[in-house]
C-alpha positions as semicolon CSV with decimal commas, in nm:
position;residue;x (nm);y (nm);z (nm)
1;X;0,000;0,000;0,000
2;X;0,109;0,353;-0,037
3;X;0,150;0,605;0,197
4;X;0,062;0,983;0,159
5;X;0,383;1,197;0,055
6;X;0,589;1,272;0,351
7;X;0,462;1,062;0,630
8;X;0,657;0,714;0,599
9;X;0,932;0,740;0,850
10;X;1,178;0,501;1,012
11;X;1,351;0,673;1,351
12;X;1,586;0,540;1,566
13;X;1,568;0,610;1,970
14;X;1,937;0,770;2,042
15;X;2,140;0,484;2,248
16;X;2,126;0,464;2,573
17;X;2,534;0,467;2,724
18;X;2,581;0,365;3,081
19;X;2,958;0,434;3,214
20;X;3,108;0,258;3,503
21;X;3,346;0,475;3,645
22;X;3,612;0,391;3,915
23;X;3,622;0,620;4,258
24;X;3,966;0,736;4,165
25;X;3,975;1,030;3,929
26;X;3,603;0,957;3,795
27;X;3,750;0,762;3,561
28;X;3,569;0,570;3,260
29;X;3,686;0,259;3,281
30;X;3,418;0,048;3,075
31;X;3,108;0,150;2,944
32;X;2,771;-0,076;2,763
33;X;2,503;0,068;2,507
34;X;2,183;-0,061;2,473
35;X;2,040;0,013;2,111
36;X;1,789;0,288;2,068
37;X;1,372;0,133;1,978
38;X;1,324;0,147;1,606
39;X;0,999;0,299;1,515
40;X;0,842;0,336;1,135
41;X;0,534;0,585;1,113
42;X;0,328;0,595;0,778
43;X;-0,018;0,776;0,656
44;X;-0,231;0,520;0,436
45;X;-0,543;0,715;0,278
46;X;-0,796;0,421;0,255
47;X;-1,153;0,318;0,339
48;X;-1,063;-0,017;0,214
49;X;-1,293;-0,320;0,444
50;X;-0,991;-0,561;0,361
51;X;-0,752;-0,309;0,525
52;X;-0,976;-0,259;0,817
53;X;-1,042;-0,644;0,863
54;X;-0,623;-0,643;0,897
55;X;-0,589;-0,382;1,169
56;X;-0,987;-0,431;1,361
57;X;-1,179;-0,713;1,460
58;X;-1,442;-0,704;1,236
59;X;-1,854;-0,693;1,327
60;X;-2,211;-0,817;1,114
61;X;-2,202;-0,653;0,786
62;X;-2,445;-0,325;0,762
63;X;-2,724;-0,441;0,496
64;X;-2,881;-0,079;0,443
65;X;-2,798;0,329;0,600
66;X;-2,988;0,550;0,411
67;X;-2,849;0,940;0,446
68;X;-3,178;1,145;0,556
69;X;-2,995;1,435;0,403
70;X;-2,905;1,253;0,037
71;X;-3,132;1,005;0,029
72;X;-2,825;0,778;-0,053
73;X;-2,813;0,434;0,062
74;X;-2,480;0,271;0,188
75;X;-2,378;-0,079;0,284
76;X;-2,071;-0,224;0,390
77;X;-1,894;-0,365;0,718
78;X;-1,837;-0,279;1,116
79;X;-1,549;-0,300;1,355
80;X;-1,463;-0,314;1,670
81;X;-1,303;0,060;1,795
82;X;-0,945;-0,137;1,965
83;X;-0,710;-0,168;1,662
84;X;-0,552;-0,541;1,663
85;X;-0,125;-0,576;1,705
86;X;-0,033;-0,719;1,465
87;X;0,327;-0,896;1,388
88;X;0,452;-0,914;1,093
89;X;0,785;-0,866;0,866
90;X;0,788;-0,514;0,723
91;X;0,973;-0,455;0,358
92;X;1,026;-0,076;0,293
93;X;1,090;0,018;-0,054
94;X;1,265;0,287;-0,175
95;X;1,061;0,498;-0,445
96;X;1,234;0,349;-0,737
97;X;1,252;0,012;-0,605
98;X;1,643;-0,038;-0,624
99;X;1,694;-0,079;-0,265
100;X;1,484;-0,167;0,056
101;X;1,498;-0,234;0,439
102;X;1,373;-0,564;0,540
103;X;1,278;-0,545;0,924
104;X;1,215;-0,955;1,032
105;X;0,969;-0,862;1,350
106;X;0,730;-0,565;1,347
107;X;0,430;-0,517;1,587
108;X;0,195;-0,261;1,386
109;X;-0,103;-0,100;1,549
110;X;-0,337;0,203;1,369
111;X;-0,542;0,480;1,473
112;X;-0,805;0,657;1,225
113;X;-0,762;0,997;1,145
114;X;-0,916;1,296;0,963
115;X;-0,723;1,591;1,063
116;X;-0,839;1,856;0,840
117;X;-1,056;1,889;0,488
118;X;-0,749;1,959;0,287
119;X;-0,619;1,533;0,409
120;X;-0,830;1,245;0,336
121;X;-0,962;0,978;0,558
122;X;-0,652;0,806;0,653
123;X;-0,511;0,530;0,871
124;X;-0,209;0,640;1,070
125;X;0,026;0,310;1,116
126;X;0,245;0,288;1,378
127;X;0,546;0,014;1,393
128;X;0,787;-0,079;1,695
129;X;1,084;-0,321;1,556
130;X;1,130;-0,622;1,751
131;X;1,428;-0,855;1,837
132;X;1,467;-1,153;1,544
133;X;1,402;-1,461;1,723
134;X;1,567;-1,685;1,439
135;X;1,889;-1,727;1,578
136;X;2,198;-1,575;1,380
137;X;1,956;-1,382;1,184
138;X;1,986;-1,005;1,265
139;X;1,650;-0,767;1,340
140;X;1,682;-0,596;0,954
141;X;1,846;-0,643;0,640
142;X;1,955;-0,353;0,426
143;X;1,898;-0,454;0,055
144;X;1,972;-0,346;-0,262
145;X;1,811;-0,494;-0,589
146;X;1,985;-0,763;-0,830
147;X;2,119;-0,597;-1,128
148;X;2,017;-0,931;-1,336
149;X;1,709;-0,831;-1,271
């Protein structure tokens, strides 16, 4: 799916750097870094049921609304207002497809949002990386494309 222009985003928490000093001089004698969370943001414009069965528990389809302003009918679906987690693997591509970032463990969860008239209806996706648990297989894989292809 696409996102709108300007929202897809992958940031990186700054490391966290503990130092273990000794009571001599305040000196740095070792020091450990634990990795900053990896988060990936996106806007997805869609009113797509598929896409809402993916991130909501879905409900009993609606057979029949008719608008008393229109006179319009509409049908469709319903869903449950707590979006779903989901896990999944993520593959970000870059615009002209010659390179990507493969992420092996994402937890995605959404929110619905309509934040002015200018914007359409979106879905606004939000991704935490997780820790590979295949072992020897690192958490994301930076890719570029074959040039057999």
């Amino acid at each position: 799916i696409y996102s709108i222009k300007g929202t897809f985003q992958i940031n990186q928490d700054e490391p966290e750097v503990s130092e273990l000093k000794i009571d001599q001089g305040d000196a740095v004698i070792d020091s450990t870094t634990e990795a900053g969370a990896i988060t990936i943001t996106a806007s997805y414009p869609t009113i797509a049921s598929e896409v809402f069965e993916y991130f909501y528990k879905a409900g009993k389809a609606v057979d029949s609304i008719k608008s008393s302003t229109s006179g319009v009918t509409y049908s469709g679906s319903t869903f449950f207002n707590t979006p779903k987690n989901i896990e999944c693997s993520l593959l970000a591509l870059s615009q002209d497809e010659s390179t990507a970032i493969a992420f092996a463990r994402v937890q995605l969860t959404v929110v619905m949002k309509q934040d002015s008239e200018d914007n359409p209806f979106y879905l606004s996706v939000t991704g935490t990386v997780l820790t590979n648990l295949k072992d020897g297989e690192g958490d994301f894989a930076v890719l570029k494309k074959d040039s057999a292809l």
